[in-house]
XYZ file of C-alpha atoms in Angstrom:
786
model
C -90.407 94.535 49.413
C -92.942 91.519 51.923
C -93.836 89.824 49.380
C -97.801 88.409 49.993
C -99.237 84.780 49.629
C -102.632 85.915 51.221
C -104.862 88.426 52.310
C -106.851 87.085 55.457
C -110.269 88.323 54.228
C -111.435 89.121 58.017
C -108.917 92.213 59.001
C -107.494 91.960 55.449
C -104.096 91.438 57.073
C -101.337 89.470 54.752
C -99.626 86.457 55.207
C -96.035 86.262 53.183
C -94.235 84.661 50.528
C -91.915 83.296 53.695
C -94.255 82.729 56.664
C -95.791 80.678 53.779
C -93.123 77.930 52.643
C -91.564 78.621 55.787
C -94.770 77.376 57.771
C -95.920 74.585 55.510
C -92.221 73.578 54.708
C -92.848 72.343 59.000
C -95.709 71.198 58.540
C -95.286 68.985 55.657
C -92.002 67.120 57.131
C -94.346 66.540 60.174
C -96.801 64.715 58.072
C -93.250 62.000 56.153
C -90.975 62.524 59.292
C -91.233 58.418 60.904
C -91.000 56.897 56.908
C -87.313 58.652 57.263
C -88.108 61.751 55.117
C -86.769 65.436 56.398
C -85.682 67.078 53.286
C -87.078 65.699 51.165
C -90.631 67.666 51.421
C -88.762 71.080 52.872
C -87.212 71.570 49.655
C -90.014 71.109 48.121
C -92.953 73.573 50.067
C -89.786 76.298 50.254
C -89.596 76.755 46.342
C -93.446 75.917 45.971
C -95.744 79.023 46.042
C -91.858 81.107 45.445
C -94.351 81.884 41.931
C -95.723 84.871 43.919
C -92.354 86.496 44.459
C -93.474 88.722 41.684
C -94.682 93.240 41.918
C -97.983 91.334 39.777
C -98.931 88.983 42.041
C -98.497 91.365 44.905
C -100.684 93.271 43.058
C -102.910 90.837 41.864
C -104.356 89.527 46.393
C -103.554 92.921 46.818
C -107.200 93.681 44.643
C -104.794 96.201 42.582
C -104.632 95.049 39.701
C -106.956 93.316 36.655
C -104.773 90.293 36.967
C -107.874 88.012 37.467
C -108.051 84.111 39.122
C -105.446 81.635 36.884
C -103.745 83.998 35.218
C -100.846 84.114 36.497
C -98.744 80.961 37.007
C -97.019 81.022 39.807
C -95.978 76.540 39.902
C -93.759 77.510 38.064
C -90.925 79.419 39.101
C -89.749 77.053 41.675
C -90.038 73.959 39.815
C -87.264 76.146 36.950
C -85.604 77.154 40.180
C -84.548 73.389 41.328
C -83.429 72.566 38.875
C -80.782 75.107 37.105
C -79.568 74.705 40.808
C -79.149 71.009 39.936
C -77.719 71.312 36.982
C -74.524 72.616 38.650
C -73.924 69.172 40.187
C -73.679 67.376 36.471
C -73.917 64.152 39.781
C -77.194 62.029 38.737
C -78.853 61.458 41.776
C -79.463 65.814 42.612
C -80.441 65.724 39.143
C -82.935 62.933 39.691
C -84.083 64.628 42.556
C -84.694 67.872 40.957
C -86.677 66.710 38.545
C -88.500 64.762 40.974
C -88.979 67.676 43.232
C -90.003 70.167 40.051
C -92.905 68.066 39.654
C -94.223 67.816 42.694
C -94.473 71.712 42.658
C -95.666 72.466 38.951
C -98.470 69.767 39.999
C -99.930 70.959 43.168
C -102.274 72.855 42.092
C -103.806 70.151 40.229
C -102.271 66.950 38.516
C -100.594 66.865 34.869
C -99.721 64.403 32.139
C -96.264 65.283 31.185
C -95.860 62.875 27.357
C -99.321 64.891 25.909
C -101.489 63.405 24.058
C -99.371 65.197 21.328
C -95.881 62.889 22.253
C -94.513 66.497 23.439
C -92.500 66.456 26.901
C -94.816 68.714 28.855
C -92.325 69.404 31.954
C -90.034 71.220 29.806
C -92.301 72.970 28.421
C -93.462 73.974 31.888
C -89.763 74.149 33.087
C -88.615 76.653 30.287
C -91.464 79.778 31.222
C -90.165 82.254 31.953
C -93.032 85.459 32.880
C -91.085 87.217 35.342
C -88.013 84.571 36.328
C -85.674 87.173 36.946
C -87.756 88.980 39.633
C -87.886 85.378 40.778
C -85.481 84.081 40.795
C -83.522 87.151 42.686
C -86.508 87.706 45.617
C -86.228 83.905 46.266
C -81.941 84.292 46.190
C -83.742 86.843 49.138
C -84.929 84.735 51.376
C -83.550 82.099 50.564
C -80.010 81.039 51.606
C -78.576 79.500 48.931
C -76.021 77.426 50.763
C -78.871 75.977 53.329
C -80.850 75.423 49.016
C -77.547 73.133 48.302
C -77.733 71.301 52.136
C -81.202 70.418 51.562
C -80.456 69.619 47.522
C -78.122 67.350 48.219
C -79.320 65.617 51.501
C -83.390 64.989 49.044
C -80.573 63.202 46.631
C -79.765 60.839 49.345
C -83.336 59.918 50.612
C -85.542 59.139 46.970
C -82.620 56.772 45.898
C -82.729 55.171 49.087
C -86.527 55.585 48.320
C -85.413 54.667 44.497
C -83.341 51.982 45.590
C -86.302 50.627 47.702
C -89.252 50.210 45.509
C -86.272 47.812 42.815
C -86.383 46.162 44.996
C -89.690 45.216 45.503
C -89.670 44.230 41.088
C -87.130 45.498 38.686
C -89.153 45.356 35.885
C -89.233 48.567 33.953
C -92.808 49.478 34.181
C -93.786 48.150 37.386
C -90.854 50.535 38.344
C -91.900 53.503 36.708
C -95.594 52.824 37.796
C -94.133 52.731 41.800
C -92.178 55.948 41.149
C -95.871 57.787 40.094
C -97.244 55.976 43.701
C -94.026 58.414 45.103
C -94.871 60.807 43.014
C -98.237 61.914 43.803
C -97.778 60.355 47.101
C -94.961 63.574 48.207
C -97.339 65.751 46.099
C -100.250 64.254 48.637
C -97.736 65.460 51.705
C -96.989 68.892 49.899
C -100.839 69.408 48.789
C -102.098 69.199 51.812
C -99.287 70.183 54.177
C -100.285 74.362 51.707
C -103.757 73.613 51.582
C -103.769 73.260 56.278
C -101.057 75.619 56.861
C -103.523 77.724 53.868
C -106.843 77.566 56.431
C -104.957 78.372 59.596
C -104.346 81.695 58.965
C -106.505 82.652 57.097
C -109.765 81.640 59.821
C -106.859 83.368 62.389
C -106.466 79.576 64.447
C -105.295 76.082 64.362
C -107.428 73.356 61.867
C -104.146 70.999 61.454
C -106.007 68.020 64.736
C -103.995 67.001 67.208
C -104.320 63.315 68.939
C -102.273 61.189 71.067
C -102.410 58.217 69.528
C -100.618 56.013 71.999
C -103.732 57.369 74.648
C -106.354 56.102 72.202
C -104.953 53.346 71.182
C -104.937 52.093 74.712
C -107.994 53.304 75.978
C -108.965 51.070 72.280
C -107.611 48.146 73.398
C -109.043 47.843 77.103
C -112.188 48.940 75.285
C -112.385 46.344 72.755
C -111.802 44.003 76.106
C -114.469 44.303 77.842
C -116.371 44.133 74.440
C -115.380 40.863 74.419
C -115.495 40.086 77.610
C -119.464 40.191 77.770
C -119.293 37.331 74.725
C -116.463 34.851 77.579
C -119.910 33.123 79.598
C -121.462 31.755 75.784
C -119.747 28.277 75.508
C -121.612 27.499 71.815
C -119.325 25.939 69.515
C -120.248 28.859 67.535
C -118.633 31.499 70.012
C -115.729 28.767 71.265
C -114.446 28.990 67.876
C -115.082 33.314 67.273
C -112.860 33.216 70.664
C -110.196 31.545 68.800
C -110.109 33.823 65.822
C -110.019 36.503 67.479
C -107.128 35.695 69.962
C -104.902 34.218 66.947
C -105.307 37.330 65.492
C -104.177 39.298 69.037
C -101.189 37.559 68.493
C -100.043 37.865 65.174
C -99.919 41.921 65.762
C -96.798 40.197 68.015
C -94.908 39.603 63.902
C -94.244 42.234 61.136
C -96.865 42.487 59.661
C -97.177 44.307 55.932
C -99.456 42.137 53.723
C -101.676 39.281 55.093
C -105.099 37.654 54.930
C -107.829 37.592 57.198
C -109.990 34.599 56.274
C -112.694 33.447 58.344
C -115.834 32.038 57.223
C -118.952 34.148 57.333
C -120.274 34.824 60.764
C -116.853 34.245 62.101
C -116.833 38.082 63.975
C -113.840 38.716 61.210
C -115.036 42.935 62.490
C -113.737 43.157 65.874
C -110.918 40.617 65.181
C -109.559 42.596 63.208
C -109.633 45.720 65.241
C -108.784 43.187 68.102
C -105.325 42.727 65.542
C -105.059 46.281 63.823
C -105.559 48.332 67.914
C -102.582 46.280 69.630
C -99.733 46.141 66.411
C -100.694 50.166 66.469
C -99.739 49.257 70.233
C -96.747 47.397 69.923
C -95.741 49.817 66.500
C -96.096 53.191 67.134
C -98.454 52.878 64.113
C -100.248 56.890 63.145
C -103.916 55.329 62.151
C -106.352 52.841 61.227
C -108.373 52.856 58.521
C -111.217 50.697 57.610
C -112.426 50.469 54.308
C -115.583 48.384 53.357
C -117.557 48.378 49.936
C -121.150 48.694 51.026
C -122.549 50.784 52.190
C -124.738 48.722 54.494
C -121.843 46.849 56.277
C -119.341 50.240 56.459
C -123.043 51.891 58.386
C -123.254 48.547 60.125
C -119.725 48.478 61.038
C -119.189 51.681 61.679
C -120.594 52.528 64.386
C -119.252 49.432 66.356
C -115.807 51.072 65.155
C -117.104 54.194 67.085
C -118.444 53.501 70.297
C -114.467 52.173 70.427
C -113.092 54.461 69.436
C -115.002 57.679 70.053
C -116.238 60.624 68.289
C -114.342 62.474 68.977
C -111.418 60.168 67.060
C -113.416 58.938 64.706
C -113.879 60.971 60.819
C -116.274 58.300 58.463
C -116.009 59.400 55.243
C -118.262 58.102 52.284
C -120.560 60.801 50.216
C -118.936 64.656 48.463
C -122.594 65.831 48.586
C -121.076 69.011 46.495
C -119.178 68.238 43.436
C -115.584 69.612 43.853
C -114.527 72.785 43.234
C -111.207 72.544 40.915
C -110.088 76.217 40.549
C -106.000 76.683 40.279
C -105.303 79.396 41.900
C -106.213 80.434 45.694
C -108.766 78.605 47.425
C -111.691 79.344 48.478
C -112.220 79.005 51.830
C -114.587 76.396 51.885
C -111.695 73.889 49.783
C -109.637 74.088 52.466
C -112.443 72.409 54.815
C -112.141 69.673 53.047
C -111.990 66.336 54.796
C -108.330 65.427 55.398
C -108.437 62.166 56.561
C -106.803 63.767 59.892
C -108.349 62.089 62.363
C -106.929 58.488 63.850
C -109.109 56.475 63.196
C -111.019 56.319 60.113
C -114.017 54.055 58.346
C -114.003 55.340 54.644
C -115.056 53.356 50.832
C -113.547 51.116 48.637
C -115.205 54.416 46.246
C -113.069 56.779 48.262
C -109.644 54.775 49.039
C -109.273 53.965 45.468
C -110.176 57.680 44.916
C -107.675 58.924 47.755
C -104.516 56.668 44.582
C -105.926 57.824 41.364
C -108.178 59.937 41.207
C -107.891 62.895 39.730
C -109.099 65.848 41.715
C -107.116 67.807 43.976
C -109.155 66.936 47.475
C -108.485 62.949 46.968
C -104.219 63.456 46.134
C -104.312 65.590 49.558
C -105.869 62.223 51.646
C -102.769 59.894 49.713
C -100.418 60.305 52.622
C -102.118 59.735 55.127
C -102.733 55.652 53.776
C -98.946 55.395 55.144
C -97.850 53.967 58.580
C -101.600 52.977 59.133
C -103.300 50.124 59.270
C -105.976 49.161 56.472
C -108.401 46.402 57.572
C -109.895 45.909 53.463
C -113.144 44.199 54.329
C -114.857 41.858 52.335
C -111.912 42.226 49.235
C -113.113 39.748 46.878
C -115.520 42.541 45.594
C -112.280 45.080 43.908
C -113.770 46.137 41.039
C -112.518 43.434 37.695
C -110.850 46.873 36.514
C -108.930 47.698 39.079
C -107.482 44.497 40.649
C -104.186 45.073 39.029
C -103.673 48.970 39.933
C -105.549 47.358 43.838
C -102.422 45.130 43.841
C -99.545 47.660 43.013
C -100.856 50.397 45.287
C -101.113 47.445 48.558
C -97.643 46.624 47.624
C -96.612 50.267 47.159
C -98.272 51.629 50.874
C -97.095 48.055 52.524
C -93.192 48.377 50.753
C -93.129 52.269 50.508
C -95.954 53.687 53.368
C -94.938 51.602 56.040
C -98.310 50.447 56.283
C -100.136 47.488 57.011
C -102.538 45.321 55.291
C -104.684 43.568 56.722
C -107.595 41.399 53.320
C -110.866 40.312 54.669
C -112.550 37.671 53.260
C -114.640 34.617 53.407
C -113.791 33.935 50.238
C -109.954 35.482 49.636
C -109.669 35.938 45.875
C -105.994 35.323 44.652
C -104.324 38.232 43.551
C -101.134 36.675 44.264
C -101.041 34.564 41.389
C -101.641 37.334 38.624
C -99.739 39.099 36.455
C -98.973 42.131 38.853
C -99.166 39.928 42.111
C -99.445 40.869 45.311
C -96.653 40.752 47.287
C -97.805 38.901 50.917
C -96.365 38.472 53.418
C -94.233 34.993 53.742
C -96.398 34.298 56.839
C -99.779 35.327 55.211
C -102.688 33.586 56.786
C -103.305 36.088 60.199
C -104.993 32.979 62.126
C -103.209 30.605 60.330
C -104.586 27.151 59.702
C -108.391 28.070 59.083
C -109.706 24.394 58.172
C -111.349 24.118 61.431
C -112.881 27.180 61.825
C -115.047 26.843 58.541
C -115.198 23.170 59.249
C -116.902 24.703 62.557
C -119.093 26.488 60.778
C -121.037 25.397 58.466
C -124.504 26.856 58.793
C -125.530 26.043 54.930
C -124.918 24.218 51.895
C -125.363 25.794 48.838
C -127.779 24.142 46.308
C -128.642 25.043 42.538
C -131.550 24.465 41.548
C -130.607 27.086 38.186
C -133.396 25.291 34.885
C -132.098 25.284 31.124
C -134.786 27.740 30.396
C -134.329 29.667 33.444
C -137.274 31.153 35.770
C -139.738 34.246 35.018
C -140.237 36.774 37.711
C -144.275 35.402 38.568
C -141.865 31.617 38.399
C -139.134 33.315 40.673
C -141.364 34.558 43.149
C -143.682 31.350 43.569
C -140.033 29.872 43.884
C -139.658 31.867 46.792
C -142.121 31.851 48.692
C -142.678 28.295 48.699
C -139.212 28.194 50.404
C -140.204 30.956 52.560
C -143.529 28.801 53.273
C -141.181 26.000 54.467
C -137.968 27.434 56.952
C -140.055 29.796 58.567
C -137.675 33.314 57.557
C -136.430 34.465 53.601
C -134.114 36.027 52.186
C -134.041 36.638 48.470
C -131.006 39.155 46.857
C -131.268 39.353 42.835
C -128.746 41.505 41.066
C -130.710 44.551 40.517
C -132.464 46.556 41.443
C -135.360 46.909 38.837
C -135.470 42.454 39.615
C -135.745 42.942 43.510
C -139.065 45.482 43.042
C -140.742 43.281 40.866
C -140.027 40.068 43.061
C -141.039 42.414 46.310
C -144.477 43.547 44.637
C -145.057 39.986 43.875
C -143.833 38.394 46.651
C -146.316 40.848 48.217
C -149.109 40.240 47.007
C -149.141 36.279 47.223
C -148.181 36.922 50.888
C -151.165 38.804 50.741
C -153.825 35.855 49.072
C -152.791 33.853 51.829
C -153.876 32.437 55.146
C -152.941 34.440 58.506
C -151.101 31.966 59.659
C -148.773 31.767 57.143
C -148.784 35.697 56.410
C -144.868 36.869 56.806
C -143.824 40.709 57.106
C -142.979 41.616 53.423
C -139.457 43.898 53.379
C -137.721 45.593 50.534
C -133.704 46.948 50.759
C -132.661 49.610 48.350
C -130.022 51.339 47.478
C -132.499 54.494 46.496
C -133.170 54.789 50.054
C -130.974 56.676 52.515
C -127.931 54.612 54.437
C -130.215 55.648 57.871
C -133.682 53.931 56.735
C -131.640 51.510 56.420
C -129.414 51.035 58.780
C -133.264 51.283 60.649
C -135.031 48.217 57.937
C -131.723 46.112 59.166
C -132.160 46.792 63.083
C -135.997 46.075 62.966
C -135.469 43.142 61.135
C -133.360 41.733 63.776
C -135.711 42.495 66.070
C -137.847 40.501 64.028
C -135.688 37.422 64.258
C -135.399 37.669 68.017
C -138.897 37.290 67.765
C -139.291 34.411 65.427
C -141.938 36.581 63.206
C -141.840 35.931 59.790
C -140.305 37.889 57.362
C -139.639 38.257 53.794
C -136.489 40.299 52.227
C -135.988 41.119 48.757
C -132.532 43.056 47.816
C -129.941 43.726 46.424
C -126.161 42.487 46.933
C -126.130 45.452 49.434
C -126.686 42.919 51.820
C -124.973 39.714 51.541
C -122.107 40.853 52.755
C -120.543 41.885 56.129
C -123.955 42.605 57.134
C -124.702 41.121 60.326
C -128.052 40.181 59.548
C -129.865 36.365 59.833
C -132.287 33.835 57.932
C -133.801 29.811 57.828
C -132.900 30.200 54.038
C -132.480 32.283 51.186
C -132.742 31.970 47.733
C -129.955 34.015 45.751
C -129.914 34.496 41.914
C -127.118 33.577 39.306
C -123.851 35.058 40.978
C -119.949 34.820 41.335
C -119.860 32.349 43.788
C -117.929 34.633 45.590
C -121.384 36.841 46.226
C -122.629 33.109 46.170
C -121.134 32.187 49.664
C -121.222 35.926 50.337
C -125.149 35.685 50.469
C -125.173 31.668 51.881
C -123.367 34.344 55.131
C -126.505 35.086 55.512
C -128.698 31.611 56.466
C -128.509 29.859 60.119
C -125.144 32.573 61.049
C -125.197 32.119 64.031
C -126.334 27.836 64.767
C -129.159 29.228 65.340
C -130.588 26.360 63.460
C -129.562 22.890 64.883
C -129.720 21.439 60.853
C -128.562 22.995 58.042
C -130.059 25.177 55.837
C -130.310 25.098 51.907
C -128.942 28.492 49.963
C -130.617 28.505 46.602
C -129.110 29.730 43.441
C -131.840 30.215 40.282
C -131.016 31.656 37.294
C -134.009 34.374 36.804
C -134.127 35.183 32.758
C -135.992 37.968 33.111
C -132.408 39.766 34.817
C -131.187 42.772 32.094
C -127.669 42.638 32.524
C -126.838 43.548 28.794
C -124.132 45.925 30.018
C -123.562 44.480 33.197
C -120.264 42.090 31.264
C -118.090 41.414 34.356
C -122.054 40.109 36.079
C -122.638 37.066 33.325
C -119.157 36.261 33.006
C -118.896 35.138 36.512
C -121.915 33.640 36.427
C -120.719 31.755 33.517
C -117.795 30.515 35.181
C -120.387 30.036 38.480
C -122.073 28.125 35.778
C -118.999 26.323 35.245
C -119.083 24.963 38.895
C -121.646 23.816 39.091
C -122.278 22.101 36.708
C -119.491 20.255 37.414
C -119.670 18.239 39.845
C -116.813 17.235 41.456
C -117.251 19.760 43.950
C -119.306 18.477 47.236
C -118.854 21.744 49.262
C -119.747 24.265 47.303
C -118.437 26.776 49.722
C -115.913 24.842 50.125
C -112.176 27.781 49.860
C -110.608 25.046 47.265
C -113.517 25.982 45.132
C -113.275 29.248 45.766
C -110.719 29.305 44.573
C -111.404 27.433 41.899
C -113.526 29.605 40.555
C -111.238 33.038 40.963
C -108.756 30.456 39.817
C -110.935 30.475 36.352
C -112.492 34.164 36.449
C -109.522 35.819 36.056
C -108.002 33.591 33.576
C -111.124 34.374 31.898
C -110.612 37.602 32.414
C -106.361 38.543 31.982
C -106.812 40.718 29.720
C -109.595 43.897 31.960
C -107.766 43.378 34.640
C -105.557 46.584 34.326
C -108.608 49.260 33.752
C -108.447 49.358 29.748
C -109.809 52.865 29.107
C -112.382 52.475 25.630
C -112.107 53.549 23.018
C -108.823 55.534 23.486
C -108.294 53.114 19.891
C -104.828 51.819 21.093
C -105.101 49.496 24.150
C -104.402 51.429 26.520
C -104.230 51.234 30.586
C -104.486 53.097 34.427
C -101.224 51.076 34.525
C -99.685 52.289 31.344
C -100.330 55.620 31.733
C -99.760 56.234 34.835
C -95.832 53.920 34.241
C -93.707 53.447 30.939
C -96.640 55.951 29.200
C -95.634 53.687 26.388
C -98.715 54.918 23.942
C -96.851 58.822 24.328
C -93.924 58.987 25.390
C -91.068 57.406 22.344
C -87.779 56.434 24.251
C -84.959 56.870 21.336
C -86.044 60.315 22.169
C -86.343 61.179 25.324
C -84.457 58.235 27.399
C -84.291 61.021 29.889
C -87.429 60.820 30.880
C -87.720 57.400 30.871
C -89.451 57.006 34.037
C -91.679 59.983 34.757
C -93.365 60.521 31.198
C -96.202 59.443 33.374
C -99.971 60.563 32.617
C -101.935 61.762 35.809
C -103.776 63.987 34.623
C -105.706 61.854 31.798
C -105.403 58.591 34.317
C -106.961 60.502 36.881
C -110.194 62.188 35.028
C -110.817 59.024 34.096
C -110.078 56.872 36.667
C -113.531 56.075 38.104
C -114.407 52.752 40.402
C -117.610 52.018 39.475
C -119.587 53.173 36.518
C -121.866 54.751 37.866
C -122.106 58.378 36.959
C -124.689 59.076 40.420
C -125.423 62.179 41.873
C -125.591 62.304 46.379
C -129.237 64.397 46.529
C -129.810 64.418 50.014
C -133.830 63.226 51.061
C -136.935 64.189 53.901
C -136.073 60.996 55.573
C -137.079 62.060 59.028
C -137.236 66.196 61.551
C -133.255 65.402 61.451
C -133.063 65.619 56.826
C -135.410 68.520 56.992
C -134.259 70.119 58.928
C -130.688 69.953 58.305
C -132.362 70.553 54.367
C -133.635 74.366 56.040
C -130.079 75.340 57.855
C -128.405 73.978 54.089
C -130.880 76.539 52.373
C -130.326 79.331 54.502
C -127.355 81.695 54.508
C -124.394 80.019 56.575
C -120.194 80.042 56.889
C -118.325 77.130 54.985
C -117.433 75.544 58.090
C -121.021 75.199 59.565
C -122.213 73.890 55.580
C -119.321 71.768 55.536
C -120.100 70.283 58.999
C -124.366 69.823 58.256
C -122.640 68.091 55.097
C -120.933 65.305 57.057
C -123.921 64.727 58.928
C -126.188 65.163 55.529
C -124.111 61.944 54.075
C -126.876 59.141 56.233
C -129.444 61.076 54.655
C -127.939 60.782 51.239
C -129.618 58.834 47.798
C -127.502 58.471 44.807
C -129.281 59.061 42.015
C -128.837 58.461 38.351
C -128.805 60.914 35.376
C -132.450 58.799 33.861
C -133.817 59.307 37.961
C -132.039 62.592 38.259
C -133.962 64.344 35.062
C -137.504 61.718 35.783
C -137.499 63.730 39.589
C -136.393 67.619 38.179
C -139.379 67.438 35.702
C -141.654 65.574 38.672
C -140.657 69.370 40.675
C -138.830 66.730 42.646
C -135.422 68.552 43.398
C -134.107 71.820 45.579
C -130.703 72.710 44.742
C -129.735 74.236 48.338
C -128.002 77.591 48.623
C -125.003 75.292 49.471
C -124.714 73.743 45.958
C -126.377 70.204 46.609
C -129.532 68.997 45.637
C -132.532 68.256 48.204
C -135.912 65.347 47.811
C -138.792 67.636 47.426
C -140.945 66.502 49.830
C -143.979 63.408 49.116
C -141.033 61.884 46.842
C -140.223 59.593 49.497
C -141.631 56.281 50.292
C -141.024 53.810 53.076
C -141.577 50.986 51.022
C -139.045 51.875 48.693
C -137.008 54.992 48.749
C -136.859 57.759 46.253
C -139.755 57.808 44.008
C -141.175 59.490 40.880
C -144.284 59.391 41.299
C -145.650 61.622 45.066
C -147.757 59.695 47.529
C -147.974 60.112 51.480
C -145.181 58.635 52.384
C -146.894 55.917 54.830
C -144.860 54.143 57.749
C -143.848 51.121 57.609
C -145.512 49.082 60.067
C -142.965 46.047 61.303
């Protein structure tokens, strides 16, 4: 009998289990062969769908039975078979790899807790199941030659043993060793899941969905384009332009080294985006790397730098991924066409958010697990690395170590304010030669364009007093950026400053602009472009915003006022002042404390404020923006927060952390009872379900910002194919806004939301304001006049 894995709806053609498993093996091997993994991915692919080798599954997939999706557990059989095959050897390495492969097979439709909350061994339960197993085992032997399977098992044991030795060399500490083993398990699950879904998509669509790229030619082309772009700056002889070229040249030179984890320490405005990209391209050329992945913490940076990188890579080689508009489906069995076509990061140049980067490493959704292996053999640029959330710091360090030491990737940490990640309990393993630009002291001296000034008062400022202070500083300087800590504060100060501006003398009036994450990315991009143009024309501008603009955005004002925050954020805000040295004199950046800002739920920010006050009041730091000042700030801050760096899980009642769940799982696992599973007791499902890089329960909605957005909404509400839906949703990312539940509820009650046929949510006409973005109050959507 020919056992079916899938049936194509268009022509009812069947793909057999044998065909599917062998084709998945070819794809999986291609993914990781450069890492020296050949037999392990092949063996897990051969057996991953062995549970479909039954007459019951044949009837179900053919629509000839009463079975429903999920009724037949097809994931356990291949796992049980490989364990039984290994048990005949009495060999430790073969035992270990058989259980490793078995765990990836069981998890290829979703993560599991290998030791559950009751302390039970879930893995043993799954591989002891007997449903239809005698039939399956016989059919496995009919399809695969046992001698071939034994050969693959023995070779896989060698490969797995080498990986374990490499991990042991990184750290012999049991907890860290177990964490890295768990990361490798997720990595190989990622390989299997992606290969499985890719082959399924190919068959179901009767096409080839896997993109192929000539990366060697691409790196050459990108090198040529970037060098051509850099030549356009060669005529500039001012000190800042000369220093930027020096930084860029040192980055290109650094690509000649063997690089694991390094730092690009560049003062704000030093051109780190193009410099880091120059390193990445040259390093990819020299080392035959597969990808360049650029990671940014904020959409404002992603929007700006994504366009720059796209222009050098070309649209056909470029993927920008930052939003999941439709909640991802978590079906356990046969996949819908839409699931099979979700983003899988198969482009050679990827620009994404820190959220998506972390999700690929730790989130429980299968679509996120699927992407993880794409982080291997890549140059990964982490921009504004100081923005890693406090609770994720140790997870970040361990993950970066894993990517560099095990996955063959090179990680570049970019920031003017580098955190001391290498000094923590779970340290970042920086290269011995870790500074890409070498001695950066002269860079900071040449780029000294601002000074940080504390204007903090004992009682703090009201909103009205803050607006008065800000408007006075605008009148003194001619242009002003105001950065505050909450959207509510930004909106309040915007209205107050706008009111003061309306009553000012005509010659003193400025264009008052509000910039908010309640605006869609395209809207923000256009506003920032307008501000740049006004600044070039020497027009008077005041911009009131939150931190979305203060890091990495290429924009410059004559003065900045920053609401009290961590010293790292204050330094980043200073980078938006006199950015290109357009003012010969040193420009001021004022720190004020706004007492009406409600930070009751922002405990991390309040702690950062406290440490900043200590630094500001200390008196011994003559330059508050120096590297030494930042090092002192981070050392104090991380020491105070050392108990909050490993992703604590609230309400567990057991001092639980994500690092424990993903390593030894000590709160559930009893070492004395089952010592053989000490390093494979991870609670992947629980960890993946609680992981959230940002504690924001937001949902994306598509807003009718312009005619293109209107057209997208209309199309997404029509009868279109899943492929068309995916393409339109990708385009719609630039017109989405993440809203909190309370705002969503208010919008819903106001009749502002539309549920589209594709499942996405859109905003009705009249609820998007040109000055403030998404609004509960219906208006006329007036155009901004600059």
